[in-house]
Short mmCIF file of C-alpha atoms in Angstrom, two decimals:
data_model
loop_
_atom_site.label_atom_id
_atom_site.label_comp_id
_atom_site.label_asym_id
_atom_site.label_seq_id
_atom_site.Cartn_x
_atom_site.Cartn_y
_atom_site.Cartn_z
CA MET A 1 38.97 18.50 17.80
CA SER A 2 41.12 20.85 16.27
CA TYR A 3 40.60 22.91 13.36
CA PRO A 4 41.86 24.24 10.30
CA PRO A 5 44.52 26.73 11.59
CA GLN A 6 43.82 29.18 8.20
CA ASN A 7 40.08 30.03 10.20
CA PRO A 8 40.68 30.30 13.89
CA TYR A 9 38.09 32.02 15.58
CA GLY A 10 37.85 35.50 16.19
CA GLN A 11 40.07 36.29 12.74
CA GLN A 12 36.98 36.58 10.41
CA PRO A 13 34.91 39.34 12.72
CA TYR A 14 31.20 38.94 12.55
CA GLY A 15 30.44 41.23 9.82
CA GLN A 16 33.09 40.91 7.40
CA GLN A 17 31.30 39.11 4.80
CA PRO A 18 28.14 40.33 4.06
CA TYR A 19 25.35 37.96 4.05
CA GLY A 20 24.26 37.38 0.51
CA GLN A 21 27.54 38.49 -1.03
CA GLN A 22 29.16 36.15 -2.82
CA PRO A 23 31.11 33.58 0.09
CA PRO A 24 34.51 33.32 0.30
CA PRO A 25 35.60 30.50 -1.80
CA HIS A 26 36.12 26.93 -0.26
CA PRO A 27 39.46 25.29 -1.05
CA PRO A 28 39.63 21.96 -1.23
CA GLN A 29 41.81 21.56 2.07
CA GLY A 30 40.58 17.95 2.79
CA PRO A 31 38.36 16.38 5.23
CA PRO A 32 38.24 18.53 8.86
CA PRO A 33 39.35 15.90 11.30
CA GLY A 34 36.64 13.98 12.62
CA TYR A 35 34.94 13.53 9.96
CA SER A 36 35.74 10.63 7.39
CA GLN A 37 36.87 10.96 3.88
CA GLN A 38 34.52 9.87 1.73
CA GLN A 39 32.02 11.67 3.48
CA TYR A 40 33.54 14.88 3.38
CA GLU A 41 34.37 14.56 -0.55
CA GLN A 42 30.37 14.11 -0.67
CA SER A 43 29.56 16.78 1.26
CA HIS A 44 32.01 19.17 -0.32
CA GLN A 45 31.28 18.68 -3.70
CA ALA A 46 27.99 18.90 -3.77
CA THR A 47 28.65 21.99 -1.77
CA GLN A 48 30.73 24.00 -4.08
CA ALA A 49 28.67 22.88 -7.23
CA GLY A 50 26.07 25.35 -5.67
CA MET A 51 23.32 22.59 -5.70
CA PRO A 52 22.50 19.56 -4.31
CA LEU A 53 23.53 16.08 -5.70
CA PRO A 54 21.02 14.86 -7.92
CA PRO A 55 19.70 11.48 -6.14
CA GLN A 56 22.27 9.02 -7.32
CA ALA A 57 21.45 5.89 -8.59
CA PRO A 58 22.57 2.75 -6.45
CA PRO A 59 25.71 1.25 -7.52
CA TYR A 60 23.98 -1.28 -9.56
CA GLN A 61 26.43 -4.20 -10.60
CA ALA A 62 25.74 -7.09 -12.45
CA GLY A 63 25.08 -9.93 -9.94
CA PRO A 64 25.60 -13.85 -9.76
CA ALA A 65 22.18 -14.71 -11.80
CA GLY A 66 20.13 -17.48 -11.85
CA GLN A 67 21.35 -19.18 -8.55
CA PHE A 68 18.96 -21.50 -6.57
CA GLY A 69 16.74 -21.50 -9.22
CA ALA A 70 15.58 -17.61 -8.87
CA PRO A 71 14.67 -15.05 -11.28
CA VAL A 72 17.28 -13.14 -13.63
CA PHE A 73 17.15 -10.21 -12.40
CA GLN A 74 18.30 -8.30 -15.93
CA PRO A 75 16.63 -5.61 -17.53
CA PRO A 76 17.18 -5.70 -21.22
CA GLY A 77 19.96 -4.23 -22.28
CA GLY A 78 21.20 -2.95 -18.94
CA GLU A 79 23.10 -4.76 -15.76
CA GLY A 80 20.86 -6.10 -13.24
CA PRO A 81 21.08 -4.84 -9.90
CA LYS A 82 23.10 -5.84 -7.33
CA VAL A 83 21.97 -8.71 -5.01
CA TRP A 84 23.43 -8.70 -1.51
CA ASP A 85 24.15 -11.25 0.83
CA ALA A 86 25.26 -11.64 4.51
CA GLY A 87 29.04 -11.64 2.76
CA THR A 88 29.05 -9.19 0.48
CA LEU A 89 27.21 -6.42 2.68
CA PRO A 90 29.34 -3.93 3.32
CA ASP A 91 31.05 -3.11 6.73
CA ASN A 92 29.62 0.10 8.49
CA ASP A 93 28.92 1.56 5.33
CA ASN A 94 26.11 2.30 2.72
CA VAL A 95 24.36 0.03 0.63
CA ASN A 96 22.88 2.63 -1.22
CA PRO A 97 21.83 6.35 -0.32
CA TYR A 98 19.06 5.64 1.45
CA CYS A 99 20.10 2.28 3.22
CA PHE A 100 23.12 1.58 5.72
CA SER A 101 24.69 -1.83 6.71
CA VAL A 102 26.15 -2.35 10.16
CA ASP A 103 28.82 -5.13 10.94
CA LEU A 104 27.19 -5.77 14.31
CA ASN A 105 29.66 -7.88 17.31
CA GLY A 106 28.51 -6.19 20.28
CA ALA A 107 26.22 -3.61 20.96
CA TYR A 108 25.00 -0.76 18.91
CA TYR A 109 22.43 1.79 19.63
CA LEU A 110 19.31 2.62 17.20
CA GLN A 111 16.17 4.60 17.08
CA LYS A 112 13.05 2.32 17.21
CA GLY A 113 12.22 1.05 14.02
CA LYS A 114 15.32 2.01 11.62
CA MET A 115 15.88 -1.62 11.29
CA ILE A 116 14.47 -3.22 8.04
CA ALA A 117 16.02 -6.38 7.70
CA TYR A 118 19.04 -8.46 9.62
CA TYR A 119 21.36 -11.54 8.83
CA GLY A 120 22.70 -13.51 11.98
CA GLU A 121 21.77 -13.45 15.19
CA MET A 122 20.40 -10.66 17.34
CA ARG A 123 18.62 -9.17 20.32
CA PHE A 124 17.07 -5.77 20.51
CA SER A 125 15.80 -4.95 24.15
CA GLY A 126 14.62 -1.83 25.17
CA VAL A 127 17.04 0.97 26.65
CA GLY A 128 16.10 0.54 30.54
CA ARG A 129 16.43 -2.85 30.40
CA GLY A 130 18.12 -4.69 33.56
CA ALA A 131 21.09 -6.35 32.25
CA LEU A 132 22.03 -3.24 29.73
CA ASP A 133 22.47 -1.27 32.92
CA GLN A 134 26.43 -1.28 32.74
CA LEU A 135 26.18 -0.06 28.81
CA LEU A 136 23.85 2.65 29.57
CA GLU A 137 25.45 4.34 32.14
CA ARG A 138 28.62 4.67 29.93
CA ASN A 139 26.68 5.84 26.99
CA PHE A 140 23.25 6.78 27.47
CA ASN A 141 22.57 10.02 29.07
CA SER A 142 19.23 11.32 27.64
CA PRO A 143 15.96 10.03 29.83
CA LEU A 144 13.81 11.75 27.89
CA HIS A 145 14.91 10.16 24.58
CA ALA A 146 15.23 6.31 26.25
CA SER A 147 11.58 5.07 25.03
CA ASP A 148 12.87 5.85 21.33
CA TRP A 149 16.01 3.93 21.61
CA VAL A 150 16.73 0.50 21.27
CA VAL A 151 20.22 -1.81 22.19
CA ALA A 152 20.91 -4.35 19.48
CA GLU A 153 22.92 -6.89 20.46
CA GLY A 154 24.68 -9.98 18.86
CA ARG A 155 26.76 -11.02 15.63
CA GLY A 156 25.70 -9.97 11.96
CA LYS A 157 24.80 -7.48 9.57
CA LEU A 158 22.25 -5.10 10.30
CA LEU A 159 20.59 -2.59 7.67
CA LEU A 160 19.02 0.48 8.67
CA ALA A 161 16.68 3.08 7.00
CA ASP A 162 13.96 5.76 7.49
CA ARG A 163 11.62 6.46 5.38
CA ALA A 164 13.93 6.48 2.21
CA TYR A 165 15.84 9.57 3.42
CA ASP A 166 19.26 10.04 2.74
CA LEU A 167 21.85 8.33 5.33
CA ASN A 168 25.37 9.29 5.87
CA SER A 169 27.48 7.76 8.35
CA TYR A 170 29.74 10.32 10.17
CA ASP A 171 33.09 9.37 11.94
CA LEU A 172 34.17 11.65 15.66
CA GLU A 173 37.35 11.55 16.83
CA ASP A 174 37.38 12.79 20.21
CA GLY A 175 34.62 15.51 18.84
CA ASN A 176 31.23 16.42 19.80
CA LEU A 177 28.25 16.76 17.10
CA THR A 178 24.92 18.02 17.87
CA VAL A 179 21.90 16.30 15.78
CA ARG A 180 18.47 16.89 15.70
CA SER A 181 16.92 13.94 17.46
CA GLY A 182 14.65 12.49 14.81
CA ASN A 183 17.58 12.75 12.18
CA LEU A 184 19.73 10.43 14.72
CA LEU A 185 19.53 6.77 13.57
CA ALA A 186 22.45 5.00 15.37
CA PHE A 187 25.52 5.22 17.14
CA GLU A 188 28.46 3.14 18.58
CA PRO A 189 28.53 2.25 21.92
CA THR A 190 31.99 4.08 22.37
CA LEU A 191 30.57 7.72 21.79
CA GLN A 192 28.42 9.17 24.69
CA LEU A 193 24.28 10.75 24.12
CA LYS A 194 23.44 13.49 25.37
CA GLN A 195 20.81 15.74 25.20
CA SER A 196 21.50 19.27 24.20
CA ILE A 197 20.85 22.12 26.42
CA ILE A 198 18.60 22.98 22.68
CA PRO A 199 15.79 21.50 23.13
CA GLY A 200 14.80 18.73 20.36
CA PHE A 201 18.52 17.86 19.97
CA LEU A 202 20.97 15.56 21.17
CA THR A 203 25.13 15.66 21.49
CA LEU A 204 27.10 12.97 21.00
CA ILE A 205 30.73 13.24 22.16
CA GLY A 206 33.39 10.69 21.85
CA THR A 207 35.37 8.81 19.54
CA GLY A 208 32.90 6.41 17.04
CA LYS A 209 30.68 5.97 14.30
CA PHE A 210 27.10 7.43 14.07
CA VAL A 211 24.37 7.22 11.42
CA ALA A 212 21.99 10.39 10.82
CA ALA A 213 19.26 10.91 8.15
CA SER A 214 18.54 13.88 6.01
CA ASN A 215 16.15 14.75 3.58
CA GLY A 216 18.45 15.13 0.75
CA PRO A 217 21.95 14.99 0.61
CA VAL A 218 23.58 16.24 3.52
CA HIS A 219 25.92 19.54 3.14
CA PHE A 220 28.62 20.84 5.68
CA VAL A 221 28.88 24.41 5.74
CA GLU A 222 31.51 26.75 7.82
CA PRO A 223 29.92 29.59 10.05
CA PRO A 224 29.42 32.45 9.93
CA ILE A 225 26.44 31.40 8.54
CA ARG A 226 22.49 31.38 9.11
CA VAL A 227 20.82 28.51 7.91
CA ASP A 228 16.39 28.23 7.89
CA PRO A 229 15.80 26.65 10.76
CA GLN A 230 13.90 23.47 8.91
CA ALA A 231 17.04 23.04 6.86
CA LEU A 232 19.32 22.41 9.95
CA VAL A 233 20.21 19.17 10.59
CA GLY A 234 23.15 19.72 13.33
CA TRP A 235 26.18 21.20 13.85
CA ALA A 236 29.71 20.23 15.23
CA ASP A 237 31.61 22.35 17.81
CA CYS A 238 29.74 25.61 16.69
CA PRO A 239 30.21 27.68 20.28
CA ALA A 240 27.13 30.20 19.82
CA PRO A 241 23.90 28.58 18.00
CA CYS A 242 21.20 31.36 18.10
CA HIS A 243 18.07 32.83 16.76
CA HIS A 244 18.36 35.29 14.59
CA TYR A 245 15.11 37.87 13.91
CA ASP A 246 15.91 38.98 10.42
CA HIS A 247 12.39 41.87 10.33
CA GLY A 248 11.65 45.04 12.37
CA TYR A 249 9.26 43.75 14.90
CA LEU A 250 11.72 46.11 16.97
CA HIS A 251 11.01 49.38 15.10
CA GLY A 252 7.60 50.65 16.96
CA VAL A 253 4.59 49.70 17.75
CA ILE A 254 3.48 48.90 13.86
CA GLY A 255 6.39 46.16 13.39
CA GLY A 256 5.54 44.35 16.91
CA LEU A 257 1.72 44.15 15.89
CA ARG A 258 2.87 42.91 12.69
CA HIS A 259 5.23 40.50 14.07
CA LEU A 260 2.44 38.98 16.49
CA THR A 261 -0.50 38.95 13.84
CA GLY A 262 0.98 38.36 10.52
CA ILE A 263 -1.04 41.33 9.26
CA GLY A 264 0.63 43.18 6.60
CA GLY A 265 2.73 39.65 5.48
CA ALA A 266 5.72 37.92 5.81
CA SER A 267 8.06 36.04 3.80
CA GLY A 268 8.50 32.91 5.87
CA GLU A 269 12.10 34.01 5.77
CA GLU A 270 12.50 36.10 8.99
CA HIS A 271 13.58 33.63 11.55
CA GLN A 272 16.61 31.73 11.28
CA PHE A 273 19.42 30.02 13.22
CA GLU A 274 22.68 31.71 13.18
CA PHE A 275 26.15 29.98 13.54
CA ILE A 276 29.19 31.66 14.90
CA GLY A 277 32.51 30.55 15.51
CA ALA A 278 34.47 27.26 14.71
CA GLY A 279 33.01 24.39 13.36
CA GLN A 280 30.57 23.03 10.97
CA VAL A 281 27.00 23.13 10.12
CA LEU A 282 25.13 20.39 8.79
CA MET A 283 22.23 21.16 6.27
CA GLN A 284 19.85 19.17 4.46
CA SER A 285 18.93 19.97 0.96
CA SER A 286 15.06 20.55 1.83
CA GLU A 287 13.09 21.84 4.12
CA THR A 288 11.08 18.75 5.27
CA LEU A 289 11.96 17.45 8.60
CA MET A 290 12.09 14.46 10.13
CA ALA A 291 9.05 14.00 12.14
CA ASP A 292 9.83 14.73 15.74
CA ARG A 293 8.51 12.16 18.24
CA SER A 294 7.39 13.94 21.63
CA VAL A 295 9.41 13.10 24.21
CA GLY A 296 7.64 15.05 26.87
CA VAL A 297 9.92 18.00 28.60
CA ILE A 298 12.58 17.90 30.87
CA GLY A 299 12.30 18.05 34.83
CA ALA A 300 11.07 21.23 35.80
CA GLU A 301 14.53 23.20 37.50
CA PRO A 302 14.90 27.05 37.32
CA GLY A 303 17.61 27.23 34.79
CA ILE A 304 16.94 25.27 32.16
CA PRO A 305 15.36 26.32 29.25
CA GLY A 306 12.27 24.27 27.94
CA SER A 307 11.89 23.00 31.41
CA GLY A 308 8.78 25.22 31.85
CA VAL A 309 10.22 27.15 34.61
CA PRO A 310 10.53 30.72 33.61
CA HIS A 311 14.45 31.67 33.76
CA GLN A 312 13.46 35.09 34.86
CA GLN A 313 11.42 35.90 37.50
CA GLN A 314 8.35 38.01 35.99
CA HIS A 315 8.43 41.56 35.79
CA GLY A 316 5.40 43.16 38.60
CA GLY A 317 4.21 39.90 38.45
CA GLY A 318 0.96 38.62 37.17
CA SER A 319 1.76 39.51 33.39
CA VAL A 320 -0.10 36.58 31.10
CA PRO A 321 2.03 35.55 27.50
CA GLY A 322 -0.01 35.36 24.70
CA LEU A 323 -1.97 38.54 23.01
CA GLY A 324 -3.42 39.20 26.40
CA ASN A 325 -0.92 41.37 27.20
CA LEU A 326 0.12 41.63 23.05
CA GLY A 327 3.16 39.14 23.62
CA ASP A 328 5.08 41.46 25.87
CA LEU A 329 4.67 44.35 23.96
CA GLY A 330 4.80 46.49 26.78
CA ARG A 331 8.01 44.98 28.28
CA ARG A 332 9.51 44.57 24.65
CA PHE A 333 9.24 48.84 24.91
CA GLY A 334 9.85 49.79 28.37
CA LEU A 335 6.16 50.36 29.55
CA MET B 1 6.02 -9.16 -26.81
CA ALA B 2 6.42 -6.12 -24.56
CA GLN B 3 9.49 -4.38 -23.65
CA PHE B 4 9.69 -2.96 -20.28
CA ARG B 5 12.24 -0.18 -19.44
CA LEU B 6 13.20 2.14 -16.96
CA GLN B 7 12.76 5.86 -17.92
CA GLY B 8 15.21 7.13 -14.90
CA SER B 9 14.72 5.22 -11.92
CA LYS B 10 10.69 6.48 -10.94
CA VAL B 11 9.33 5.72 -14.43
CA LEU B 12 8.73 2.38 -16.53
CA ALA B 13 8.31 2.77 -20.26
CA VAL B 14 6.54 -0.39 -22.05
CA ASP B 15 6.88 -0.78 -25.52
CA LEU B 16 3.58 -1.90 -26.87
CA ALA B 17 3.03 -3.76 -30.34
CA GLY B 18 -0.64 -4.71 -30.31
CA ASP B 19 0.05 -7.34 -26.97
CA THR B 20 -0.81 -6.26 -23.91
CA VAL B 21 -0.11 -5.71 -20.11
CA LYS B 22 -1.84 -5.55 -16.99
CA ALA B 23 -1.16 -2.38 -14.69
CA ARG B 24 -2.22 -0.88 -12.04
CA ASN B 25 -5.00 1.07 -12.55
CA GLY B 26 -4.45 4.98 -12.98
CA SER B 27 -0.85 4.39 -12.90
CA MET B 28 -0.20 5.46 -16.63
CA VAL B 29 1.37 8.96 -17.06
CA ALA B 30 2.25 9.24 -20.49
CA TYR B 31 2.07 7.15 -23.73
CA THR B 32 2.70 8.00 -27.71
CA GLY B 33 0.66 5.96 -29.94
CA GLN B 34 -2.51 4.46 -29.94
CA MET B 35 -3.76 2.90 -26.56
CA GLY B 36 -6.37 1.72 -25.05
CA PHE B 37 -7.16 1.14 -21.83
CA LYS B 38 -9.77 -1.18 -19.96
CA LYS B 39 -10.63 -1.45 -16.05
CA LEU B 40 -10.03 -5.33 -14.94
CA SER B 41 -12.85 -5.92 -12.35
CA GLY B 42 -11.61 -8.28 -9.34
CA GLY B 43 -7.62 -8.14 -9.96
CA GLY B 44 -7.58 -9.59 -13.89
CA ASP B 45 -7.48 -12.61 -12.16
CA GLY B 46 -10.94 -14.25 -14.17
CA LEU B 47 -14.48 -14.70 -12.22
CA ARG B 48 -12.85 -17.08 -9.46
CA GLY B 49 -9.63 -14.70 -8.59
CA MET B 50 -12.25 -11.61 -8.60
CA VAL B 51 -14.10 -13.80 -5.89
CA THR B 52 -11.10 -14.70 -3.93
CA ARG B 53 -9.70 -11.17 -4.23
CA ARG B 54 -13.02 -9.95 -3.12
CA LEU B 55 -12.92 -12.31 -0.31
CA THR B 56 -9.25 -11.87 0.78
CA GLY B 57 -9.09 -8.32 0.65
CA GLU B 58 -5.63 -8.43 -0.88
CA ARG B 59 -7.42 -5.90 -3.49
CA MET B 60 -5.80 -5.06 -6.73
CA GLU B 61 -7.34 -2.44 -8.92
CA VAL B 62 -5.92 -3.35 -12.27
CA MET B 63 -6.32 -2.02 -16.04
CA GLU B 64 -5.68 -3.98 -19.18
CA VAL B 65 -2.92 -1.75 -21.64
CA LYS B 66 -3.30 -2.81 -25.07
CA GLY B 67 -1.83 -1.18 -28.28
CA GLN B 68 1.18 0.07 -30.44
CA GLY B 69 3.54 2.57 -29.15
CA THR B 70 5.35 3.46 -25.33
CA CYS B 71 3.11 3.84 -22.36
CA TYR B 72 4.83 5.42 -19.34
CA PHE B 73 3.68 4.20 -15.77
CA ALA B 74 4.59 5.95 -12.31
CA ASP B 75 3.31 5.57 -8.81
CA LYS B 76 3.86 8.44 -6.38
CA ALA B 77 7.26 8.99 -7.34
CA THR B 78 8.16 5.23 -6.06
CA GLU B 79 11.08 3.82 -7.24
CA ILE B 80 10.75 0.95 -9.62
CA ASN B 81 11.99 -2.98 -9.86
CA LEU B 82 12.03 -4.87 -13.07
CA VAL B 83 11.97 -8.41 -12.21
CA ARG B 84 12.24 -10.97 -14.59
CA LEU B 85 10.25 -13.96 -14.37
CA ASN B 86 10.99 -17.28 -16.00
CA GLY B 87 8.90 -20.02 -14.61
CA GLU B 88 9.35 -18.82 -11.37
CA THR B 89 7.04 -17.22 -8.86
CA LEU B 90 6.95 -13.63 -7.38
CA PHE B 91 5.46 -13.05 -3.92
CA VAL B 92 4.71 -9.34 -3.91
CA GLU B 93 2.33 -7.06 -1.69
CA SER B 94 -0.52 -6.17 -3.90
CA ASP B 95 0.27 -2.12 -2.92
CA ASN B 96 3.46 -2.69 -4.88
CA LEU B 97 3.42 -4.52 -7.69
CA LEU B 98 2.85 -1.94 -10.98
CA CYS B 99 2.83 -3.83 -13.87
CA THR B 100 2.93 -6.96 -15.50
CA GLU B 101 3.07 -8.52 -18.92
CA ALA B 102 -0.16 -10.35 -19.72
CA SER B 103 1.51 -13.59 -19.80
CA LEU B 104 2.34 -13.39 -16.71
CA ARG B 105 -1.04 -14.78 -14.29
CA THR B 106 -1.47 -13.59 -11.20
CA GLY B 107 -3.27 -14.92 -8.09
CA THR B 108 -3.89 -14.63 -4.19
CA SER B 109 -1.54 -16.70 -1.82
CA PHE B 110 -2.60 -17.29 1.66
CA THR B 111 0.53 -16.11 4.28
CA GLY B 112 -0.94 -17.54 7.24
CA LEU B 113 -1.33 -16.37 10.25
CA ASN B 114 2.40 -14.66 10.53
CA GLY B 115 1.31 -12.41 7.35
CA MET B 116 -1.80 -10.75 9.89
CA ALA B 117 0.32 -10.19 12.41
CA SER B 118 2.97 -8.50 10.78
CA GLY B 119 0.03 -6.45 9.75
CA ASN B 120 0.22 -7.02 5.68
CA GLY B 121 -2.87 -8.83 5.28
CA LEU B 122 -3.30 -12.65 5.35
CA PHE B 123 -2.91 -12.87 1.48
CA THR B 124 -0.21 -11.92 -0.53
CA THR B 125 -0.44 -11.29 -4.34
CA LYS B 126 1.58 -14.62 -6.46
CA VAL B 127 3.00 -13.71 -9.67
CA GLU B 128 3.92 -16.66 -11.81
CA GLY B 129 5.42 -17.24 -15.56
CA GLN B 130 7.48 -16.04 -17.78
CA GLY B 131 7.93 -12.52 -18.55
CA TRP B 132 8.52 -9.24 -16.90
CA ALA B 133 6.94 -7.64 -13.73
CA ALA B 134 7.16 -3.85 -12.36
CA VAL B 135 7.44 -3.72 -8.94
CA THR B 136 7.30 -0.49 -6.59
CA SER B 137 9.42 0.31 -3.59
CA HIS B 138 9.75 3.26 -1.09
CA GLY B 139 13.65 4.00 -2.23
CA PRO B 140 15.36 1.78 -4.06
CA ALA B 141 14.65 -2.02 -2.96
CA VAL B 142 17.70 -3.49 -1.16
CA ILE B 143 17.84 -7.11 -2.94
CA LEU B 144 18.78 -9.72 -0.14
CA ARG B 145 19.44 -13.30 -0.38
CA VAL B 146 18.52 -16.19 1.54
CA SER B 147 20.56 -19.40 1.34
CA GLN B 148 21.02 -22.22 3.87
CA GLY B 149 22.05 -21.94 6.98
CA LEU B 150 21.94 -17.76 6.45
CA PRO B 151 18.33 -16.99 7.21
CA LEU B 152 17.22 -13.66 6.99
CA ARG B 153 15.02 -11.03 9.32
CA VAL B 154 12.87 -8.54 7.78
CA ASP B 155 10.88 -6.01 9.47
CA PRO B 156 7.21 -6.29 8.02
CA GLY B 157 6.97 -2.51 7.30
CA ALA B 158 10.12 -3.02 4.85
CA TYR B 159 8.94 -6.16 3.32
CA ILE B 160 8.11 -6.14 -0.47
CA ALA B 161 8.62 -8.91 -2.36
CA HIS B 162 10.25 -12.05 -2.58
CA THR B 163 10.98 -14.77 -4.79
CA GLY B 164 12.46 -18.38 -4.59
CA ASN B 165 11.85 -21.54 -1.97
CA LEU B 166 11.39 -19.68 0.85
CA HIS B 167 9.75 -20.20 4.46
CA ARG B 168 8.15 -17.41 5.68
CA ALA B 169 7.58 -17.30 9.64
CA LEU B 170 7.25 -14.70 11.97
CA LYS B 171 9.72 -14.24 14.91
CA SER B 172 8.24 -12.63 17.99
CA GLY B 173 10.55 -10.70 20.05
CA ALA B 174 7.74 -9.27 22.08
CA GLY B 175 7.35 -10.33 26.00
CA TRP B 176 6.13 -8.64 29.13
CA SER B 177 8.46 -5.94 28.56
CA THR B 178 6.46 -4.67 25.24
CA LEU B 179 3.50 -4.82 27.32
CA ILE B 180 4.54 -2.66 29.62
CA GLY B 181 6.34 0.16 27.37
CA GLU B 182 9.90 -0.92 27.18
CA GLY B 183 9.55 -3.16 24.09
CA GLY B 184 12.80 -3.34 21.63
CA GLY B 185 10.99 -1.47 19.24
CA GLU B 186 11.33 -4.38 16.56
CA ALA B 187 8.74 -7.08 18.03
CA MET B 188 8.08 -8.43 14.78
CA GLN B 189 10.07 -9.66 12.48
CA VAL B 190 9.50 -12.10 9.64
CA GLU B 191 11.79 -14.86 9.25
CA PHE B 192 12.59 -16.48 5.81
CA THR B 193 14.64 -19.10 5.49
CA GLY B 194 15.27 -21.71 2.67
CA GLU B 195 16.66 -20.29 -0.74
CA GLY B 196 15.62 -17.31 -2.96
CA LEU B 197 15.31 -13.28 -2.70
CA VAL B 198 13.96 -10.89 -0.55
CA TYR B 199 13.17 -7.71 -1.84
CA VAL B 200 13.46 -4.76 1.01
CA GLN B 201 12.40 -0.92 1.09
CA PRO B 202 14.93 1.97 3.15
CA SER B 203 11.56 2.17 4.21
CA GLU B 204 8.70 1.37 6.82
CA ARG B 205 4.91 1.44 5.49
CA THR B 206 2.98 1.13 9.11
CA THR B 207 2.11 -1.67 10.18
CA LEU B 208 0.43 -3.33 13.47
CA GLY B 209 3.90 -4.89 14.79
CA GLY B 210 5.92 -1.31 13.09
CA GLU B 211 4.11 -0.18 16.37
CA VAL B 212 4.55 -2.55 18.71
#
């Protein structure tokens, strides 16, 4: 994935744009490679306007009425809602902001329970079935999440939706994008799915289309940026996603105690995710998270974050985590 | 003649001129003019309907609204779909029926074992006659046409309503692999054949089938 040359990594040193000040205006420079024009325009307009898009009414059009003895769906003085069938449903596009139609011809990965309806002949089989091993070897590299995913095979139109959250499709061209595991709905088998090193996120690599959900319209922003953890949907290519803690808990014992106990109050915004480097960060316009399914932990191996094995040898041994030793305050202050 | 119109997509406004509508109990959010609200026992289907509803579990708490002015209805910020009936029958989940004109008859209809297996209950609510009905959905409903040779399969949790001459059958994809936890996650589907329209919502309520 290449990037707009006007913003190469390193030319905008960190700290040059103080946070909280007027951000540089984003010139409408067309979609970055890897995103579809439609997707980009939609999100970019929303970002520039400085506020989320209002929930748009689906593009209702007058449908053919009165056929098959069915009722006429015409509100008085207005146009009736659109009636879809297998022929008129869009191919790999949104039916309305909350529903996506896949033109299935072959195989497609989708998360369990996201299918709401389909026309045609399809079979849904759990990831892990023998007949699909060939496909899985190429595309599905995330054993932890295997039980949440199914492969839809066949021909027809497949409708996807998730709790009436906003759905968007993203086109990757030889790129990579990391997304919160609960937010990913479906992806083409031309993409490879891998677990991110960051627990709870999945990375898609390659060329193809995938569908992800967000609560409220999704916004693309460019790093450097700090985002609220609950508003983060994912990121593309950013080389350094890291935690950032705002408040001065390192400033003395009082700050440390305040951090540990919450006594003295907290704004709830002291912890952010920070992204630097070239890429795009995807944010949703609310702080409602998709419910993550518990997928267990990855195998306990040294050196793997989140695997339950400490990545460093404990100093002195026998140090108990938690309040017993005041959250490692001793180690923090070099005692 | 009550006039149904949408105020935004989530509020139903009904203009009344001395006539009545039936609405879900407690769904009124505002009104202008003079309105009277009367709780109807047993879904407003009369004594026989009341007994039927009690027996079938297809409970519907309904009130009768009568007066002069405009009455506004809403339910948990769900989207509202207006359906005009001209003598046809609308089959709708009782949870999704918000308001009907007084000229419409409501009743219960036996959906058979497939309803039970899909977790939607054995019975569904039937609305028939001439007039307007308001159906709620979580997210704007997608209306899908079923015609000869083009059957539609729907996740039971996303199904809201259907009209027309449709046959409903349960299609199970569950096999031995479902039992050992490697199921397709879409083990239960409702297949619609015939000719008509099916309303689905872009969301799934929790059903037995949805969890398999």
